[in-house]
Short mmCIF file of C-alpha atoms in Angstrom, two decimals:
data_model
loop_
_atom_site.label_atom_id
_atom_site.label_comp_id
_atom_site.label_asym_id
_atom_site.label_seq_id
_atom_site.Cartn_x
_atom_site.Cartn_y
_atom_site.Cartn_z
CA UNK A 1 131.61 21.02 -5.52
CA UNK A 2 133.24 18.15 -4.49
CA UNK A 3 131.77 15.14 -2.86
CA UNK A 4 133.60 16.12 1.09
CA UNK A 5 132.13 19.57 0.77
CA UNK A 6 128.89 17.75 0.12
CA UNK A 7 129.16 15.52 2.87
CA UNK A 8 130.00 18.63 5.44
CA UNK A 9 127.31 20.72 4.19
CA UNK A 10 124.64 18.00 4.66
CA UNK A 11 126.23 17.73 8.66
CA UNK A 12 125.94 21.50 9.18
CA UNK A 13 122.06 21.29 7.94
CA UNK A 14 121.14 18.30 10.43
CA UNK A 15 122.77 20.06 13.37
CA UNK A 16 121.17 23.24 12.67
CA UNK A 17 117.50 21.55 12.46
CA UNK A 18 115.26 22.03 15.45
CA UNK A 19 113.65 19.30 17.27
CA UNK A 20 110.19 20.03 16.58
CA UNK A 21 111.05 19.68 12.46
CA UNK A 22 110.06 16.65 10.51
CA UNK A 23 111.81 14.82 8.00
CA UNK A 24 109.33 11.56 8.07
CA UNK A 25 108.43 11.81 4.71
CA UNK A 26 112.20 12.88 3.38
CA UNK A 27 114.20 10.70 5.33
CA UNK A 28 114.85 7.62 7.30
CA UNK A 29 112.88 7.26 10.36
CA UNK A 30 115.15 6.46 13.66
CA UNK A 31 113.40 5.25 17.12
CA UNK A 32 112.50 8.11 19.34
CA UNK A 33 114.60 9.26 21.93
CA UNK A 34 114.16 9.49 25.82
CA UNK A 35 113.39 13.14 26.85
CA UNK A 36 116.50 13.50 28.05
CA UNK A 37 118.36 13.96 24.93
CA UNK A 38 115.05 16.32 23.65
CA UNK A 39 117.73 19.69 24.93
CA UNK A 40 120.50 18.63 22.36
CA UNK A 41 120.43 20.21 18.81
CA UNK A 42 119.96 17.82 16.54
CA UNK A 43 117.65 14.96 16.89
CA UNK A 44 119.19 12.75 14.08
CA UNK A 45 122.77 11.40 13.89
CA UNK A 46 124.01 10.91 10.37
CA UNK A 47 127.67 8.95 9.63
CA UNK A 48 129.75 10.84 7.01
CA UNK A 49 132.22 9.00 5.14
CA UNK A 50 135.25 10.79 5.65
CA UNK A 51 136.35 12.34 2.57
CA UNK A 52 139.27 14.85 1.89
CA UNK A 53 137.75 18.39 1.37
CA UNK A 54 139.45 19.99 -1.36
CA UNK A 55 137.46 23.12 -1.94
CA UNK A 56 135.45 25.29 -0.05
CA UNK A 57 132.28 24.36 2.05
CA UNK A 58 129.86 26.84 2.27
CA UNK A 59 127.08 27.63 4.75
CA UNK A 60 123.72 28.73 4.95
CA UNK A 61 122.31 30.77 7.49
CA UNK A 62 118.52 30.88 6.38
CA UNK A 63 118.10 27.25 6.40
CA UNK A 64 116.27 25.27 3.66
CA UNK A 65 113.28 26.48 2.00
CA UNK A 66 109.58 25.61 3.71
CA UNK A 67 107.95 22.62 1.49
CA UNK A 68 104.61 24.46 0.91
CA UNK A 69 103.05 21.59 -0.36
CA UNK A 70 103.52 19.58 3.01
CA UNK A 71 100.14 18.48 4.97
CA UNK A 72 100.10 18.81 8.68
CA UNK A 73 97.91 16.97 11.49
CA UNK A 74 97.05 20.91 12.37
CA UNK A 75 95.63 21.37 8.90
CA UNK A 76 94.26 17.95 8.63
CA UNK A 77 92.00 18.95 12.45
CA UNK A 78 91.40 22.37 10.70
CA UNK A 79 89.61 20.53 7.36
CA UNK A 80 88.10 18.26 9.34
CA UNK A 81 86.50 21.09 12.09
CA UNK A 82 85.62 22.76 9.26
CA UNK A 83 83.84 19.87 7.24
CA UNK A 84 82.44 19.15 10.81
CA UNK A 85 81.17 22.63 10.86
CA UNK A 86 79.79 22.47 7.75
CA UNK A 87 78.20 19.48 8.04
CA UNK A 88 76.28 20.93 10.96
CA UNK A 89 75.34 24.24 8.38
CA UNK A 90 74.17 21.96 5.83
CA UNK A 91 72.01 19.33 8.71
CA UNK A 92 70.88 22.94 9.87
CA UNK A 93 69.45 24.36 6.48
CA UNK A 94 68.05 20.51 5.96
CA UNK A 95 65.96 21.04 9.04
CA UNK A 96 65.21 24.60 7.67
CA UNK A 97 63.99 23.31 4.16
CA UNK A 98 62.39 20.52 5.58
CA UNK A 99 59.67 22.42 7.48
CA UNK A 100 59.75 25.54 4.79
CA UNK A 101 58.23 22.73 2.59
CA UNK A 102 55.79 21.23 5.26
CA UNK A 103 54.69 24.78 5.35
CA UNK A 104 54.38 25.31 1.66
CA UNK A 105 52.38 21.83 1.53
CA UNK A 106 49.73 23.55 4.39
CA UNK A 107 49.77 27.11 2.11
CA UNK A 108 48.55 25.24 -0.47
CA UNK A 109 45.98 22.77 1.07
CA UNK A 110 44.64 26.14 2.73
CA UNK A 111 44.52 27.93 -0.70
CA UNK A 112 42.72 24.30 -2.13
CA UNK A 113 40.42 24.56 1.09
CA UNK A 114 40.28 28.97 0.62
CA UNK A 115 38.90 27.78 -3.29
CA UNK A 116 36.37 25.47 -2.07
CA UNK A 117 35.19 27.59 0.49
CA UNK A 118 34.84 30.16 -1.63
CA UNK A 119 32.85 28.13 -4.24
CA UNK A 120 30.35 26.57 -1.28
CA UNK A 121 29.71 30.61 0.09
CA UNK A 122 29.64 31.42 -3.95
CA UNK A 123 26.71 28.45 -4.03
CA UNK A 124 24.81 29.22 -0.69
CA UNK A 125 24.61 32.65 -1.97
CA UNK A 126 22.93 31.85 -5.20
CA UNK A 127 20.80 29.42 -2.55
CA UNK A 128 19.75 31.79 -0.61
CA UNK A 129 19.02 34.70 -3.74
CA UNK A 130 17.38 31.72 -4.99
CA UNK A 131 15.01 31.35 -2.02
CA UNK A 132 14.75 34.84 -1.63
CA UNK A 133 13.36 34.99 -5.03
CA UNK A 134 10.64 32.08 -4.58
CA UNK A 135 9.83 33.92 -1.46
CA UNK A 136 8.74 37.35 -3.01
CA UNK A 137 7.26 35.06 -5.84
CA UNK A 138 4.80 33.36 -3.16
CA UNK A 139 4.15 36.13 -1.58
CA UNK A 140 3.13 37.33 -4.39
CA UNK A 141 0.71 34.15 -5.55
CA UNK A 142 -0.32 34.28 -2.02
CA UNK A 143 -1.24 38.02 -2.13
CA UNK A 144 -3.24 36.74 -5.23
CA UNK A 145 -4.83 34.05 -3.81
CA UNK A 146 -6.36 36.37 -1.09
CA UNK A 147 -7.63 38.36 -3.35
CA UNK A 148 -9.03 35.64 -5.15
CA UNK A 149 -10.59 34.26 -1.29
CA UNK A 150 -12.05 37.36 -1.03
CA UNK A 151 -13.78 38.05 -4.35
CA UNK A 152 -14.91 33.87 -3.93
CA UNK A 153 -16.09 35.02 -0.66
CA UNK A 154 -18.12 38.19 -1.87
CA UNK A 155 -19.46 35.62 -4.51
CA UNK A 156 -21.00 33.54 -1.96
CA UNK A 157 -22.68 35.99 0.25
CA UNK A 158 -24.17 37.36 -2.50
CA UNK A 159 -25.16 33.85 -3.98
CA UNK A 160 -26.46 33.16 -0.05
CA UNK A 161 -28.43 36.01 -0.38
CA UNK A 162 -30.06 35.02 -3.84
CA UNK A 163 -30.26 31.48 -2.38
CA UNK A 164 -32.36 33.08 0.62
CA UNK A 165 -34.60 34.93 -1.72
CA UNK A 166 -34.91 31.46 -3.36
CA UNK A 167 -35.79 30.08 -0.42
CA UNK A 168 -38.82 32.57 0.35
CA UNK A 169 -40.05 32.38 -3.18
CA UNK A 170 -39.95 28.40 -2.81
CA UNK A 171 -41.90 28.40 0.58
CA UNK A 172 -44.30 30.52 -1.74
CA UNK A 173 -44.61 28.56 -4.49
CA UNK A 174 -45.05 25.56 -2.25
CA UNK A 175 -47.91 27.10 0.09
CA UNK A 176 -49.29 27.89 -3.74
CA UNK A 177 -48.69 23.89 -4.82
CA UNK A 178 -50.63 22.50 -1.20
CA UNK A 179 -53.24 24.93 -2.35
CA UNK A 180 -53.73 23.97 -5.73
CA UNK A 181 -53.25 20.49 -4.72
CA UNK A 182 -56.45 20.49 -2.40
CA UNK A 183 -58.34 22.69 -4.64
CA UNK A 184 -57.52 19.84 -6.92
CA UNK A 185 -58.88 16.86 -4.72
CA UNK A 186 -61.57 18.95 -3.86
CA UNK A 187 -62.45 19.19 -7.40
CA UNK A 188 -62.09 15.44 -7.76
CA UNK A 189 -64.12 14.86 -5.06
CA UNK A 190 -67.07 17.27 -6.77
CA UNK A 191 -66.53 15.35 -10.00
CA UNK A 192 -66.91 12.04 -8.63
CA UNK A 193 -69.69 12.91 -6.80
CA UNK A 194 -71.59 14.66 -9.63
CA UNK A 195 -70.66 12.20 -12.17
CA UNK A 196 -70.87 9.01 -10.03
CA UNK A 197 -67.53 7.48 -11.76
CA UNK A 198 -64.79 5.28 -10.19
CA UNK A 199 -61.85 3.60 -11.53
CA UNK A 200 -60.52 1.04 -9.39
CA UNK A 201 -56.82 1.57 -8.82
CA UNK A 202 -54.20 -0.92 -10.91
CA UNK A 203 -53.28 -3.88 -9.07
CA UNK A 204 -51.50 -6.96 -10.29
CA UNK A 205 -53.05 -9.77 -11.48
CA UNK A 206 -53.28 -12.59 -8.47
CA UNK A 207 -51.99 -16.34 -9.92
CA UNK A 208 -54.53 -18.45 -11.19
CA UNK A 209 -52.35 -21.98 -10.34
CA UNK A 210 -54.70 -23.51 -7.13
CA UNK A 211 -52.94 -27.00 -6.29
CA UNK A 212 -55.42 -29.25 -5.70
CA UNK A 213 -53.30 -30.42 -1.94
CA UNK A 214 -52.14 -27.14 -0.51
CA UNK A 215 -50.26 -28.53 2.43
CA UNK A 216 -52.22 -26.82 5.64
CA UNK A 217 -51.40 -26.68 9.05
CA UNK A 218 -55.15 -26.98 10.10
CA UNK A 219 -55.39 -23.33 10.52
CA UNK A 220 -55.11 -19.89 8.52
CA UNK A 221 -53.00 -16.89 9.77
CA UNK A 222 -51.97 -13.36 8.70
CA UNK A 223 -49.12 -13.11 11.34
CA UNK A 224 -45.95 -11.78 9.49
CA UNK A 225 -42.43 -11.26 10.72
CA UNK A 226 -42.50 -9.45 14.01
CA UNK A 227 -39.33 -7.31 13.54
CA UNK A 228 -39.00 -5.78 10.57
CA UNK A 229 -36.05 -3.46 11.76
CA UNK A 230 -34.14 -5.98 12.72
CA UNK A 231 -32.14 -5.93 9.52
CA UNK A 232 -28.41 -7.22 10.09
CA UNK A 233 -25.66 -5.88 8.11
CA UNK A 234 -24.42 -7.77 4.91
CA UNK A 235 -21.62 -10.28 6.77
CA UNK A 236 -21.95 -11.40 10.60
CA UNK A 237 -19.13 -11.54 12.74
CA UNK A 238 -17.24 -15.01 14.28
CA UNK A 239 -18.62 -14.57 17.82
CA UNK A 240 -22.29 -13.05 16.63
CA UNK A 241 -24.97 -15.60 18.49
CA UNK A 242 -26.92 -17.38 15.97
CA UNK A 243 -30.51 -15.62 15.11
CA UNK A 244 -33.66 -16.31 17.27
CA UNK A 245 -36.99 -16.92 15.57
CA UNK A 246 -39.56 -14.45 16.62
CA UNK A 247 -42.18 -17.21 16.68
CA UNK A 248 -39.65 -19.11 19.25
CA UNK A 249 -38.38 -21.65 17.02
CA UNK A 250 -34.96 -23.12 18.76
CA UNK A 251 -32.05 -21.45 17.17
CA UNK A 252 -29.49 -22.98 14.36
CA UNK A 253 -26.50 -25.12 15.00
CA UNK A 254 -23.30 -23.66 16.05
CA UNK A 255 -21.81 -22.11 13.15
CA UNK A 256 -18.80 -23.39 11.04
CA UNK A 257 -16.42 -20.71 10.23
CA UNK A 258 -13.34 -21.52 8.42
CA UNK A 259 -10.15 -19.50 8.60
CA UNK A 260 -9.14 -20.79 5.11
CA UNK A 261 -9.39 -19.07 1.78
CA UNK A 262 -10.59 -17.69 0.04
CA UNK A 263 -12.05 -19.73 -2.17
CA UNK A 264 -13.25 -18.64 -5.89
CA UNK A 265 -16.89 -20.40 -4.44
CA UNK A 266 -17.75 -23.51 -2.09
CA UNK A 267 -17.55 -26.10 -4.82
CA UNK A 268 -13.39 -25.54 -4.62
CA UNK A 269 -13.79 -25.24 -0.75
CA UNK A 270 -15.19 -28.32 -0.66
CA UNK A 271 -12.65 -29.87 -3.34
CA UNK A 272 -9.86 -28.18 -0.65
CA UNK A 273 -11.01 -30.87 1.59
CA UNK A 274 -13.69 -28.73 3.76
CA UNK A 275 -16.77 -31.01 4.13
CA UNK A 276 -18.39 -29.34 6.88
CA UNK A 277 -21.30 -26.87 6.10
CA UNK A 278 -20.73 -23.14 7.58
CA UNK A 279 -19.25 -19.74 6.66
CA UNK A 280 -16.46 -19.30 4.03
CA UNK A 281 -14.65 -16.74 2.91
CA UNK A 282 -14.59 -16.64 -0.94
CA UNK A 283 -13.35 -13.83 -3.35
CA UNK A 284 -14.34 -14.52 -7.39
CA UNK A 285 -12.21 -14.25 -10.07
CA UNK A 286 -11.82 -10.86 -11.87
CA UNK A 287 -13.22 -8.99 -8.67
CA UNK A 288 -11.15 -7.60 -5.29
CA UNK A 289 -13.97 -7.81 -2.83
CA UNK A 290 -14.10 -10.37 -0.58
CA UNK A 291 -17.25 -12.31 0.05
CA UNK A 292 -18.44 -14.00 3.31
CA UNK A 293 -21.34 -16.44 2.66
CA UNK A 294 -22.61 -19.83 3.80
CA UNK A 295 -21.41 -23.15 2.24
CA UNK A 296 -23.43 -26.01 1.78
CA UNK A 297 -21.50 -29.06 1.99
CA UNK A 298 -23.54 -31.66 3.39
CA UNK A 299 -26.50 -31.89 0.14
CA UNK A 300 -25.93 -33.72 -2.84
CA UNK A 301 -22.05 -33.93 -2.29
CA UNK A 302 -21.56 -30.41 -1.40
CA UNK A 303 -20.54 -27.54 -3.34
CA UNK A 304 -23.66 -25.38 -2.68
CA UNK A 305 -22.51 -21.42 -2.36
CA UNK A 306 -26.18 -20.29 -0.77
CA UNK A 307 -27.47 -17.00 -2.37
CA UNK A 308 -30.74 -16.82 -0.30
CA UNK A 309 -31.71 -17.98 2.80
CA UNK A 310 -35.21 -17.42 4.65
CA UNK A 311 -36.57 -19.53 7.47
CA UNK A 312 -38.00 -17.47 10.97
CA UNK A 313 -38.63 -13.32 9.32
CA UNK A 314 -35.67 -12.17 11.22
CA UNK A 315 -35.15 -10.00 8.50
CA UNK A 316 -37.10 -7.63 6.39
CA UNK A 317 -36.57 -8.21 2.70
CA UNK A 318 -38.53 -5.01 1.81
CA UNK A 319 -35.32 -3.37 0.71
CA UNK A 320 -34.12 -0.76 -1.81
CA UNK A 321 -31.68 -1.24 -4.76
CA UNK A 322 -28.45 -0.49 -2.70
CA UNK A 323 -29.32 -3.30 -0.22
CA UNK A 324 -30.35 -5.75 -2.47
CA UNK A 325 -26.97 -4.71 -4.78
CA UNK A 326 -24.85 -4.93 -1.63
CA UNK A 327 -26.35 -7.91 0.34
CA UNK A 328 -27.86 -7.79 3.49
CA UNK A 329 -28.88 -10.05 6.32
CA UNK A 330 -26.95 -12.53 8.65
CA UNK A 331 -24.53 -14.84 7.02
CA UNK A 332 -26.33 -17.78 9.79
CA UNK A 333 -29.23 -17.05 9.73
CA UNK A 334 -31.59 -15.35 7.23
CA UNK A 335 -29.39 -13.46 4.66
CA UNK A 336 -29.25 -12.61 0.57
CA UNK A 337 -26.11 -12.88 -0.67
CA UNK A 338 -26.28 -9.62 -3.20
CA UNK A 339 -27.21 -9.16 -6.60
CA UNK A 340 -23.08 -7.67 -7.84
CA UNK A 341 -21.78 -11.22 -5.70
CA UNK A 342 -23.63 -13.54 -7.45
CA UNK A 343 -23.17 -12.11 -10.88
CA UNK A 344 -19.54 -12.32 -10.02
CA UNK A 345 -19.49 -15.48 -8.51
CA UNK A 346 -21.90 -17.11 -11.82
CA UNK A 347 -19.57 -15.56 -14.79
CA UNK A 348 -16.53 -17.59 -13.12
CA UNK A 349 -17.83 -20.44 -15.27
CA UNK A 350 -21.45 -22.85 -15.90
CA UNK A 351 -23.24 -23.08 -12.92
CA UNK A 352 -26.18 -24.72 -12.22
CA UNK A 353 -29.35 -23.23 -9.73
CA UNK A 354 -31.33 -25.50 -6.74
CA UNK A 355 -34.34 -24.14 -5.26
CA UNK A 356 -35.16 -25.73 -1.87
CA UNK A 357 -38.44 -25.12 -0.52
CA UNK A 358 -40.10 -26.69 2.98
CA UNK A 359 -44.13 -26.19 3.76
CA UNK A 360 -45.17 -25.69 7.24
CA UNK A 361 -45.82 -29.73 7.54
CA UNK A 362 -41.79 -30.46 7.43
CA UNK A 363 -42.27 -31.62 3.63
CA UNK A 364 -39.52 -30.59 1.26
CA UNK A 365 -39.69 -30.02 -2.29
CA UNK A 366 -37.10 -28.75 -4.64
CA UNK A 367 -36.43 -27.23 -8.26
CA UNK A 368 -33.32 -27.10 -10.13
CA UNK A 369 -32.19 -25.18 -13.58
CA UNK A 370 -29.70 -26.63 -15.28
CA UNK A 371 -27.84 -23.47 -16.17
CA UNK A 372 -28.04 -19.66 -14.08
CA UNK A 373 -26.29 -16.72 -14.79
CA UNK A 374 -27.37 -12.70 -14.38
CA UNK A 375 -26.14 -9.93 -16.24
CA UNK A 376 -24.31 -6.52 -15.44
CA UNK A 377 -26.15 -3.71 -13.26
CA UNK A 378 -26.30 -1.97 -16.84
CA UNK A 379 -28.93 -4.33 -17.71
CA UNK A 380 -30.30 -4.26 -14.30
CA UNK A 381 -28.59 -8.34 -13.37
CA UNK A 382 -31.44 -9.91 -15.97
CA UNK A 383 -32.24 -12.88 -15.62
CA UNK A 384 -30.85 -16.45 -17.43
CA UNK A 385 -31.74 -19.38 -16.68
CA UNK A 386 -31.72 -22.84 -18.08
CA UNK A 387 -33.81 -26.13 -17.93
CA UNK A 388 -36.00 -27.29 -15.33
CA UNK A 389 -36.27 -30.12 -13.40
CA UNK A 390 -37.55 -31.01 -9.95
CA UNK A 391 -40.63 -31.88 -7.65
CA UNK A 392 -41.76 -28.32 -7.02
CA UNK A 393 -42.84 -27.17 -10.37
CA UNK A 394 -41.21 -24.99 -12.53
CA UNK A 395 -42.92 -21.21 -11.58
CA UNK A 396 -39.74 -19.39 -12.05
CA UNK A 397 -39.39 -20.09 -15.75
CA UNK A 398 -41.94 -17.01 -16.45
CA UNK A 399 -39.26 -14.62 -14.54
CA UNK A 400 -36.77 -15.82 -17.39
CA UNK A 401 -35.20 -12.90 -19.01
CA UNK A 402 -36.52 -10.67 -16.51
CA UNK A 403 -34.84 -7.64 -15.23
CA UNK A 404 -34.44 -7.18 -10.69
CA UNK A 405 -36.96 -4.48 -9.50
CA UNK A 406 -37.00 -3.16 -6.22
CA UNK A 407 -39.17 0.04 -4.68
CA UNK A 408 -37.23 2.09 -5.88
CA UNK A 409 -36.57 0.92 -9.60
CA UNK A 410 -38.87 -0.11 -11.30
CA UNK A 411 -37.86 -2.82 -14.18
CA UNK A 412 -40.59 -4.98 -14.50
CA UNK A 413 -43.58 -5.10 -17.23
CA UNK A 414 -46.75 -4.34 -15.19
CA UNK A 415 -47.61 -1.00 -15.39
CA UNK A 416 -47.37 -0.37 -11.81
CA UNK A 417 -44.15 -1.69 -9.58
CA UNK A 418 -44.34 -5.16 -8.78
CA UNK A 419 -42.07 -4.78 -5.60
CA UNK A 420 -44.57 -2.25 -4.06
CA UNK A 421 -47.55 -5.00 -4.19
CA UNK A 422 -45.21 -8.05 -3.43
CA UNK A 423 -43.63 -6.11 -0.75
CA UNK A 424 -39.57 -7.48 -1.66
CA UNK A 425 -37.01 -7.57 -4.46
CA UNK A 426 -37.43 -9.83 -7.41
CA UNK A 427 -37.08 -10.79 -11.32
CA UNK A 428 -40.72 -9.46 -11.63
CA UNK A 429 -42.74 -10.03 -14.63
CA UNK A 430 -46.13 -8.78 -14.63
CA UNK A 431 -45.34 -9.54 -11.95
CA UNK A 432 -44.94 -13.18 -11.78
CA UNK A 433 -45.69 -16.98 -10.26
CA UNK A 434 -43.17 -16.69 -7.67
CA UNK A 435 -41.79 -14.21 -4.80
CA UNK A 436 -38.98 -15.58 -2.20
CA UNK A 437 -38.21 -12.24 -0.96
CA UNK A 438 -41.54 -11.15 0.22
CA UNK A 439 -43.27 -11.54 3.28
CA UNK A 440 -42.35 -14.33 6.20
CA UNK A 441 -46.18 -15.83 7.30
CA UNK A 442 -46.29 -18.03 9.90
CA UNK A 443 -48.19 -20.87 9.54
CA UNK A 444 -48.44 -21.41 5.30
CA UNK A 445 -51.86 -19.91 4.24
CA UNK A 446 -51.74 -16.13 4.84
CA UNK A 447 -54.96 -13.39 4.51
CA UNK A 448 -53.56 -10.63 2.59
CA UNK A 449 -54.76 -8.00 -0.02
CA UNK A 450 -51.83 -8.69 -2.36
CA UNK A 451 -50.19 -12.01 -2.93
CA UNK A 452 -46.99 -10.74 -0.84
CA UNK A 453 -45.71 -13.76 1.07
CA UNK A 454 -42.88 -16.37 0.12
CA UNK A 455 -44.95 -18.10 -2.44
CA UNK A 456 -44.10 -20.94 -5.14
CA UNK A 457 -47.48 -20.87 -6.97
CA UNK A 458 -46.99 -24.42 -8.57
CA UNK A 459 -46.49 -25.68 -4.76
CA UNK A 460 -49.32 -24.18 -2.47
CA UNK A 461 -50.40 -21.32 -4.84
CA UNK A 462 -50.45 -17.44 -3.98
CA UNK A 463 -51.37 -17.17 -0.69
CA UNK A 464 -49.43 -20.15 0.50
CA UNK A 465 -46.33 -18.52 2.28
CA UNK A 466 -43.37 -21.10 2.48
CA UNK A 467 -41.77 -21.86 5.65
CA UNK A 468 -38.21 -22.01 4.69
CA UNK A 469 -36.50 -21.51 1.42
CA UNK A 470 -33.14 -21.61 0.43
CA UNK A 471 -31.45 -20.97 -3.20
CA UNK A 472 -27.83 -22.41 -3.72
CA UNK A 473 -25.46 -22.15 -6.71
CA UNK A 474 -22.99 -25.10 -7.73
CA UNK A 475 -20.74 -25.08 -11.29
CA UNK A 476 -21.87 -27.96 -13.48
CA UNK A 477 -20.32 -31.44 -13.30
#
């Protein structure tokens, strides 16, 4: 074709466009026109170069081919609705998976919880079985112990009856002993009378030491301690009044009573600075019981743990083997200290034993050992003592080795009991030269049968009854 037929061929397809086509992206893009010149039919002027046409032009009448590869703003809205859309779906099905997994999450924490439930219910019922067994099983031991309740009890009615036959044959036998026992004095009586014989009944010697200047008080006298059941128990309390003499003596001193200690014994009170004579508590080694007793810290530089203590027969000192074990008495007044105390208070170490003894004319003497100690209650708290010095005389050196007898055990080497005649508790011999736990006499020189006052025989002999006497333990310097 020749280059005019071109030329007219490219006019006819411009004039026959509409003006709703688009050629941006094929051709050359001219200002927009005014609405006014939207009616004409072509939108686009182009300026052919005038050529000569020299064959023939040919026309079209289905105009040029769609461009199916051309992207509108219509599609372009259409994607982007559509990714819009979908965008929505997918927020949508987010949302959706979002609580179908929050729900998942609570299926299984409920399955965990549905496990653990069903292991506790699993575990309370293997509880309860459990307890159900024991149940049955003490029912059972408790069906067994009635049983046993009831053969015990059959036991003892029959063993009350066989102790009430017991009983009658007993009252028998005794009604048969009484009997028998005058027919027996009754016979004694016949024989003594027939036969004329006598034996006079065992008595302790009496001692033999006289001093030649028994300290009177111009007059004898048999009076003894008043009271004798005015025993006090073993320890006085702080705001107990201080003992009155029955014989109206005026009463002690107010008492002393420290709130320190305790003390292993007075000598380490008084080292703890406590130089004034009264009660203290003390506790001695190797033993838990406390001990209340009275101090002595205003003779020979103090020290003195008092074991004994007599001065007015307040107190009876006729006592049995439990009191004189214990203690007994009133801590300010007259008092003994206890047999178990002072062997635990002399084992702590050496100690050393003063006697103090005052006659009825205000004279004191004294007599010191210069070692004391007692054994256990298995060898009845013998007796050890050491060397003697003093102004008194020794008369406790014959209880040396001795064994404690009271009225109710007998440990001494007379044939009788010693503490029956002497009426106290001592370290009899046979039964001895001394006896500061017998009888308070007023006045010194006592009438008695037996020698049973508070006697020192080498000062003021056997029937010389002491007005005060005190003995006092102290470890050795």
């Amino acid at each position: 074709m020749q280059p005019a037929a071109w030329n007219l061929y490219a006019l006819l397809c411009l004039c026959a466009c509409k003006p709703g086509d688009s050629l941006s992206e094929k051709a050359v893009s001219r200002p927009r026109r005014s609405p006014d010149e939207d009616g004409k039919k072509c939108a686009y002027t182009f300026l052919i170069p005038q050529q000569k046409i020299t064959g023939p032009i040919c026309a079209s009448a289905t105009g040029p081919e769609p461009d199916l590869e051309r992207v509108t703003r219509m599609d372009i809205a259409d994607v982007r609705e559509v990714l819009s859309k979908q965008r929505r779906e997918i927020e949508t099905l987010q949302l959706v998976v979002d609580v179908d997994g929050n729900m998942v999450s609570e299926m299984k924490l409920l399955r965990k919880e549905s496990r653990n439930m069903n292991s506790r219910v699993t575990q309370l019922y293997m509880q309860l079985l459990h307890e159900i067994i024991r149940k049955r099983d003490n029912a059972l031991e408790l069906a067994q112990l009635e049983s046993r309740v009831l053969n015990v009890t059959a036991d003892m009615l029959r063993l009350a009856a066989r102790y009430k036959e017991l009983e009658v044959r007993f009252a028998a036998l005794a009604a048969t002993v009484n009997n028998q026992s005058v027919l027996i004095m009754t016979l004694e009586e016949q024989c003594l009378r027939t036969y004329g014989r006598h034996d006079p009944p065992v008595v302790p010697p009496l001692v033999q030491v006289v001093p030649e200047n028994i300290p009177l008080n111009h007059h004898f006298t048999n009076e003894i301690q008043r009271n004798h059941n005015r025993a006090f128990p073993r320890g006085s309390r702080v705001d107990a009044l201080p003992t009155n003499s029955p014989l109206g003596f005026p009463p002690p001193p107010p008492v002393n009573l420290s709130s320190e200690g305790p003390f292993r014994d007075c000598y380490q009170a008084r080292q703890a600075g406590h130089g004034i004579s009264g009660m203290y508590l003390l506790k001695a080694d190797d033993s838990d019981r406390l001990i209340q007793a009275w101090c002595e810290q205003g003779l020979d530089n103090g020290g003195w743990t008092v074991l004994q203590r007599r001065r007015d027969g307040s107190v009876n000192f006729f006592r049995n083997w439990e009191n004189y074990k214990k203690g007994f008495g009133n801590i300010d007044g007259e008092y003994w200290l206890g047999l178990e105390n002072i062997y635990n208070l002399a084992k702590q170490g050496d100690y050393r034993l003063l006697v103090e003894l005052e006659d009825w004319v205000g004279k004191k003497v004294y007599a010191e050992y210069s070692s004391f100690h007692l054994e256990s209650e298995n060898e009845s708290y013998r007796l050890r003592l050491g060397t003697y010095q003093g102004n008194a005389g020794d008369s406790f050196g014959v209880h040396n080795g001795k064994q404690f007898t009271t009225l109710d055990r007998d440990k001494d080497v007379f044939s009788g009991n010693c503490a029956h005649f002497h009426k106290g508790g001592w370290w009899y011999n046979a039964c001895g030269q001394t006896n500061l736990n017998g009888v308070w006499y007023s006045g010194g020189v006592y009438r008695s049968k037996f020698q049973d006052g508070i006697f020192w025989a080498e000062y003021g002999g056997g029937f010389y009854s002491m007005k005060a006497v005190r003995m006092m333990l102290r470890p050795i310097d």
